[in-house]
Amino acid sequence: LLLIPAAMIGGLVSERRSTRQGAIEEVTAKWGRMQVITGPALIVPYVQSRVELDAKGQKVVRTQTHRLTILPESLTISGEMMSEVRHRGIFSVPVYRLKLTFSGRFAKPDFPALTVDARDVRWERAEIDVGISDARAIQERSDLNWNGRTISFLPGPGASDLTTAGIHAPLAGGAPAPIGDFRFPLVLNGSVGAYFVPFGRETSVSLKSNWPDPSFQGNWLPSKRDVTDAGFEASWSIPFLGRNYPQAWT
């Protein structure tokens, strides 16, 4: 007999949980979902040629275009995460607005180690790609400062296959080698969490927020953190030796 009211209470809890999840989905679908930021990465195409024999025994030249992905030598991300609470019925859904500044430097890769001939690299088709898991939540236009030159970002992840959504900036007419300083802002909405992929040889991230109850997740905990009733400040410093991928690859 006691199982009857227990089952009724369990049914009510399940119904409320489902309704709450529906409220979260409704709010985050309009405001912005969990954000995972990948990059920036420098994508440079290169062309390889080879000589083959056709059906008649004649020599023909075949060309194939590949992509070279280069990660920054240094990457610094700093910003502010301002949280607020949205309501749907009896449920409260915390969301945030993220204001970030990315800066760093790219260096020339070791072409012999990558088995790439430097003469085959097409610098005029290089681009900077940034992956953003929910790119529709970007709130402001962003321009890339590349060696003092201003380049507007375009929608889409570009030639990169690291993510399926994001932005990219073509470097046509830029420096003939990937040696340059970069800087750009990024303002976007999100919810649930914000994650950053450590793409630099040395990656530094610093965030401050008015959210008083942070949950630090991911593969690296903050090297410094200060949590108070007014919010938190946290910073991460991650060397590339702790990653599972190199600085450049084809």
CSV table of C-alpha atoms in Angstrom, one decimal:
chain,number,residue,atom,x,y,z
A,1,LEU,CA,0.0,0.0,0.0
A,2,LEU,CA,2.9,2.4,0.8
A,3,LEU,CA,4.2,1.9,-2.8
A,4,ILE,CA,1.1,3.5,-4.2
A,5,PRO,CA,1.8,7.1,-2.9
A,6,ALA,CA,5.5,6.6,-3.5
A,7,ALA,CA,4.8,5.8,-7.1
A,8,MET,CA,2.5,8.9,-7.4
A,9,ILE,CA,5.2,11.1,-6.0
A,10,GLY,CA,7.8,9.6,-8.3
A,11,GLY,CA,5.5,10.3,-11.3
A,12,LEU,CA,5.1,13.9,-10.2
A,13,VAL,CA,8.9,14.3,-9.9
A,14,SER,CA,9.4,12.8,-13.3
A,15,GLU,CA,6.8,15.1,-14.8
A,16,ARG,CA,8.4,18.2,-13.2
A,17,ARG,CA,11.9,17.1,-14.4
A,18,SER,CA,10.6,16.7,-17.9
A,19,THR,CA,8.8,20.1,-17.8
A,20,ARG,CA,11.9,21.8,-16.4
A,21,GLN,CA,14.1,20.3,-19.2
A,22,GLY,CA,11.5,21.6,-21.7
A,23,ALA,CA,11.8,25.1,-20.2
A,24,ILE,CA,15.6,25.0,-20.4
A,25,GLU,CA,15.4,23.9,-24.0
A,26,GLU,CA,13.0,26.7,-24.9
A,27,VAL,CA,15.1,29.4,-23.2
A,28,THR,CA,18.5,28.2,-24.5
A,29,ALA,CA,17.2,27.7,-28.0
A,30,LYS,CA,16.4,31.4,-28.2
A,31,TRP,CA,19.2,32.8,-26.1
A,32,GLY,CA,22.2,30.5,-26.8
A,33,ARG,CA,23.3,27.0,-25.9
A,34,MET,CA,26.4,25.7,-24.3
A,35,GLN,CA,29.4,27.2,-26.0
A,36,VAL,CA,32.6,25.3,-27.0
A,37,ILE,CA,35.2,27.6,-28.6
A,38,THR,CA,37.9,26.0,-30.7
A,39,GLY,CA,40.7,28.0,-32.1
A,40,PRO,CA,41.9,30.2,-33.6
A,41,ALA,CA,43.8,28.1,-36.1
A,42,LEU,CA,45.6,29.1,-39.3
A,43,ILE,CA,44.5,27.0,-42.3
A,44,VAL,CA,46.9,27.1,-45.3
A,45,PRO,CA,46.3,25.0,-48.5
A,46,TYR,CA,49.2,23.5,-50.4
A,47,VAL,CA,49.3,21.7,-53.7
A,48,GLN,CA,51.2,18.5,-54.4
A,49,SER,CA,51.9,17.3,-57.9
A,50,ARG,CA,52.9,13.9,-59.2
A,51,VAL,CA,53.5,12.4,-62.6
A,52,GLU,CA,51.5,9.4,-63.7
A,53,LEU,CA,51.0,7.3,-66.9
A,54,ASP,CA,47.6,7.4,-68.5
A,55,ALA,CA,45.9,4.6,-70.5
A,56,LYS,CA,48.0,5.4,-73.5
A,57,GLY,CA,51.3,5.3,-71.6
A,58,GLN,CA,51.7,9.1,-71.8
A,59,LYS,CA,53.0,11.0,-68.8
A,60,VAL,CA,50.4,13.3,-67.1
A,61,VAL,CA,50.7,15.6,-64.1
A,62,ARG,CA,48.2,15.1,-61.3
A,63,THR,CA,47.7,17.8,-58.7
A,64,GLN,CA,46.0,17.5,-55.4
A,65,THR,CA,45.2,20.2,-52.8
A,66,HIS,CA,45.7,19.5,-49.1
A,67,ARG,CA,45.3,21.6,-46.0
A,68,LEU,CA,47.9,22.5,-43.4
A,69,THR,CA,46.6,23.4,-39.9
A,70,ILE,CA,48.9,25.6,-37.8
A,71,LEU,CA,48.1,26.4,-34.1
A,72,PRO,CA,49.3,29.6,-32.4
A,73,GLU,CA,52.6,29.8,-30.5
A,74,SER,CA,50.9,31.8,-27.8
A,75,LEU,CA,47.2,32.2,-27.1
A,76,THR,CA,45.7,34.5,-24.5
A,77,ILE,CA,41.9,34.6,-23.8
A,78,SER,CA,40.5,37.1,-21.4
A,79,GLY,CA,37.0,38.2,-20.7
A,80,GLU,CA,33.9,38.6,-18.6
A,81,MET,CA,31.0,36.3,-18.2
A,82,MET,CA,27.9,38.2,-17.0
A,83,SER,CA,25.1,35.9,-15.9
A,84,GLU,CA,21.4,36.5,-15.5
A,85,VAL,CA,18.3,34.4,-14.9
A,86,ARG,CA,15.4,33.9,-17.3
A,87,HIS,CA,12.1,32.5,-16.2
A,88,ARG,CA,9.7,30.1,-17.8
A,89,GLY,CA,6.6,29.3,-15.6
A,90,ILE,CA,7.9,28.2,-12.2
A,91,PHE,CA,11.4,27.4,-13.5
A,92,SER,CA,14.5,29.6,-13.5
A,93,VAL,CA,17.1,29.2,-16.2
A,94,PRO,CA,20.6,30.8,-15.7
A,95,VAL,CA,22.2,32.1,-18.9
A,96,TYR,CA,25.2,34.3,-19.6
A,97,ARG,CA,26.7,36.8,-22.0
A,98,LEU,CA,30.4,36.3,-22.7
A,99,LYS,CA,32.7,39.1,-23.8
A,100,LEU,CA,36.1,37.8,-24.8
A,101,THR,CA,39.3,39.1,-26.3
A,102,PHE,CA,41.7,36.8,-28.1
A,103,SER,CA,45.3,37.6,-28.8
A,104,GLY,CA,48.5,35.8,-29.6
A,105,ARG,CA,51.0,34.9,-32.3
A,106,PHE,CA,51.6,32.4,-35.1
A,107,ALA,CA,55.0,31.2,-36.0
A,108,LYS,CA,56.4,29.5,-39.2
A,109,PRO,CA,56.0,25.7,-39.0
A,110,ASP,CA,58.8,23.2,-39.6
A,111,PHE,CA,57.9,22.2,-43.2
A,112,PRO,CA,60.5,19.4,-43.5
A,113,ALA,CA,59.1,17.7,-40.5
A,114,LEU,CA,55.6,17.9,-42.0
A,115,THR,CA,56.9,16.6,-45.4
A,116,VAL,CA,55.6,19.7,-47.1
A,117,ASP,CA,57.6,21.7,-49.7
A,118,ALA,CA,57.4,25.4,-48.8
A,119,ARG,CA,57.1,26.2,-52.5
A,120,ASP,CA,53.8,24.3,-52.7
A,121,VAL,CA,52.1,26.4,-49.9
A,122,ARG,CA,49.5,28.9,-51.2
A,123,TRP,CA,49.7,31.7,-48.7
A,124,GLU,CA,47.3,33.9,-50.7
A,125,ARG,CA,44.5,31.4,-49.7
A,126,ALA,CA,45.3,31.2,-46.0
A,127,GLU,CA,42.6,31.9,-43.4
A,128,ILE,CA,42.1,32.1,-39.7
A,129,ASP,CA,39.3,29.8,-38.5
A,130,VAL,CA,37.5,29.9,-35.1
A,131,GLY,CA,35.0,27.2,-34.1
A,132,ILE,CA,32.0,28.2,-32.1
A,133,SER,CA,29.5,25.5,-31.2
A,134,ASP,CA,26.4,27.8,-31.3
A,135,ALA,CA,27.5,30.5,-33.7
A,136,ARG,CA,24.0,32.0,-34.1
A,137,ALA,CA,24.4,33.4,-30.5
A,138,ILE,CA,27.1,35.8,-31.6
A,139,GLN,CA,25.9,39.3,-30.6
A,140,GLU,CA,28.3,41.7,-32.2
A,141,ARG,CA,30.4,42.0,-35.4
A,142,SER,CA,34.0,40.9,-35.0
A,143,ASP,CA,37.1,42.0,-36.9
A,144,LEU,CA,40.5,40.3,-36.9
A,145,ASN,CA,43.6,42.5,-36.4
A,146,TRP,CA,46.3,40.7,-38.2
A,147,ASN,CA,49.7,42.4,-38.0
A,148,GLY,CA,48.0,45.7,-37.8
A,149,ARG,CA,45.6,45.0,-40.7
A,150,THR,CA,41.9,44.8,-40.1
A,151,ILE,CA,40.0,41.9,-41.7
A,152,SER,CA,36.3,41.2,-41.2
A,153,PHE,CA,35.3,37.7,-40.1
A,154,LEU,CA,32.9,35.8,-42.3
A,155,PRO,CA,30.2,33.3,-41.3
A,156,GLY,CA,31.0,29.6,-41.3
A,157,PRO,CA,34.1,27.6,-40.1
A,158,GLY,CA,35.9,28.1,-43.4
A,159,ALA,CA,38.2,25.3,-44.7
A,160,SER,CA,38.7,23.9,-41.3
A,161,ASP,CA,37.2,20.5,-40.5
A,162,LEU,CA,37.7,20.9,-36.7
A,163,THR,CA,34.1,22.1,-36.1
A,164,THR,CA,30.9,22.4,-38.0
A,165,ALA,CA,30.1,26.0,-37.0
A,166,GLY,CA,32.1,29.1,-36.4
A,167,ILE,CA,33.6,32.1,-38.2
A,168,HIS,CA,36.7,32.6,-40.5
A,169,ALA,CA,38.8,35.5,-41.8
A,170,PRO,CA,40.5,35.2,-45.2
A,171,LEU,CA,44.1,36.5,-45.2
A,172,ALA,CA,44.3,37.2,-48.9
A,173,GLY,CA,47.0,39.8,-49.5
A,174,GLY,CA,48.5,39.4,-46.1
A,175,ALA,CA,52.0,38.3,-45.0
A,176,PRO,CA,53.6,35.6,-47.2
A,177,ALA,CA,54.3,33.5,-44.2
A,178,PRO,CA,52.4,32.6,-41.0
A,179,ILE,CA,54.4,34.8,-38.8
A,180,GLY,CA,52.1,37.4,-37.3
A,181,ASP,CA,50.3,38.7,-34.3
A,182,PHE,CA,46.5,38.5,-34.1
A,183,ARG,CA,43.8,40.0,-31.9
A,184,PHE,CA,40.0,40.0,-32.1
A,185,PRO,CA,37.0,40.4,-29.8
A,186,LEU,CA,34.1,38.0,-29.5
A,187,VAL,CA,30.7,38.6,-27.8
A,188,LEU,CA,28.2,35.8,-27.6
A,189,ASN,CA,25.4,34.4,-25.5
A,190,GLY,CA,25.4,31.0,-23.9
A,191,SER,CA,24.0,28.8,-21.2
A,192,VAL,CA,24.9,25.7,-19.1
A,193,GLY,CA,28.7,26.2,-19.6
A,194,ALA,CA,31.6,27.7,-21.6
A,195,TYR,CA,34.5,25.5,-22.7
A,196,PHE,CA,37.8,26.5,-24.4
A,197,VAL,CA,40.1,24.3,-26.4
A,198,PRO,CA,43.8,25.0,-25.5
A,199,PHE,CA,45.2,25.6,-29.0
A,200,GLY,CA,48.3,27.6,-28.1
A,201,ARG,CA,51.7,26.2,-27.4
A,202,GLU,CA,51.1,28.3,-24.3
A,203,THR,CA,47.4,28.9,-23.6
A,204,SER,CA,46.3,31.4,-20.9
A,205,VAL,CA,42.7,32.0,-20.0
A,206,SER,CA,41.3,34.5,-17.5
A,207,LEU,CA,37.7,35.0,-16.7
A,208,LYS,CA,35.7,37.0,-14.2
A,209,SER,CA,32.0,36.7,-13.6
A,210,ASN,CA,29.2,37.8,-11.3
A,211,TRP,CA,28.1,34.1,-10.9
A,212,PRO,CA,28.8,33.1,-7.3
A,213,ASP,CA,28.6,29.3,-7.7
A,214,PRO,CA,30.9,28.2,-10.5
A,215,SER,CA,31.6,24.6,-11.3
A,216,PHE,CA,35.1,24.2,-12.8
A,217,GLN,CA,35.1,21.3,-15.2
A,218,GLY,CA,37.1,20.0,-18.2
A,219,ASN,CA,40.6,18.5,-18.2
A,220,TRP,CA,42.3,21.4,-16.4
A,221,LEU,CA,41.3,23.1,-13.2
A,222,PRO,CA,42.2,26.8,-12.7
A,223,SER,CA,45.7,27.6,-11.6
A,224,LYS,CA,44.2,30.5,-9.6
A,225,ARG,CA,40.7,31.2,-8.5
A,226,ASP,CA,38.8,33.5,-6.2
A,227,VAL,CA,35.2,32.8,-5.5
A,228,THR,CA,33.1,35.2,-3.4
A,229,ASP,CA,29.4,36.0,-2.9
A,230,ALA,CA,29.8,38.7,-5.6
A,231,GLY,CA,31.2,36.3,-8.3
A,232,PHE,CA,34.4,34.6,-9.2
A,233,GLU,CA,37.8,35.3,-11.0
A,234,ALA,CA,39.7,32.4,-12.4
A,235,SER,CA,42.8,31.9,-14.6
A,236,TRP,CA,44.2,28.9,-16.4
A,237,SER,CA,47.8,28.4,-17.8
A,238,ILE,CA,48.1,25.3,-20.0
A,239,PRO,CA,51.3,24.1,-21.8
A,240,PHE,CA,50.9,22.2,-25.0
A,241,LEU,CA,52.7,19.1,-23.5
A,242,GLY,CA,49.4,18.3,-21.7
A,243,ARG,CA,47.5,18.1,-25.0
A,244,ASN,CA,47.0,15.1,-27.2
A,245,TYR,CA,47.6,16.9,-30.6
A,246,PRO,CA,50.6,18.7,-32.2
A,247,GLN,CA,51.2,22.3,-33.1
A,248,ALA,CA,50.8,21.7,-36.9
A,249,TRP,CA,49.5,18.8,-39.0
A,250,THR,CA,48.4,18.0,-42.6
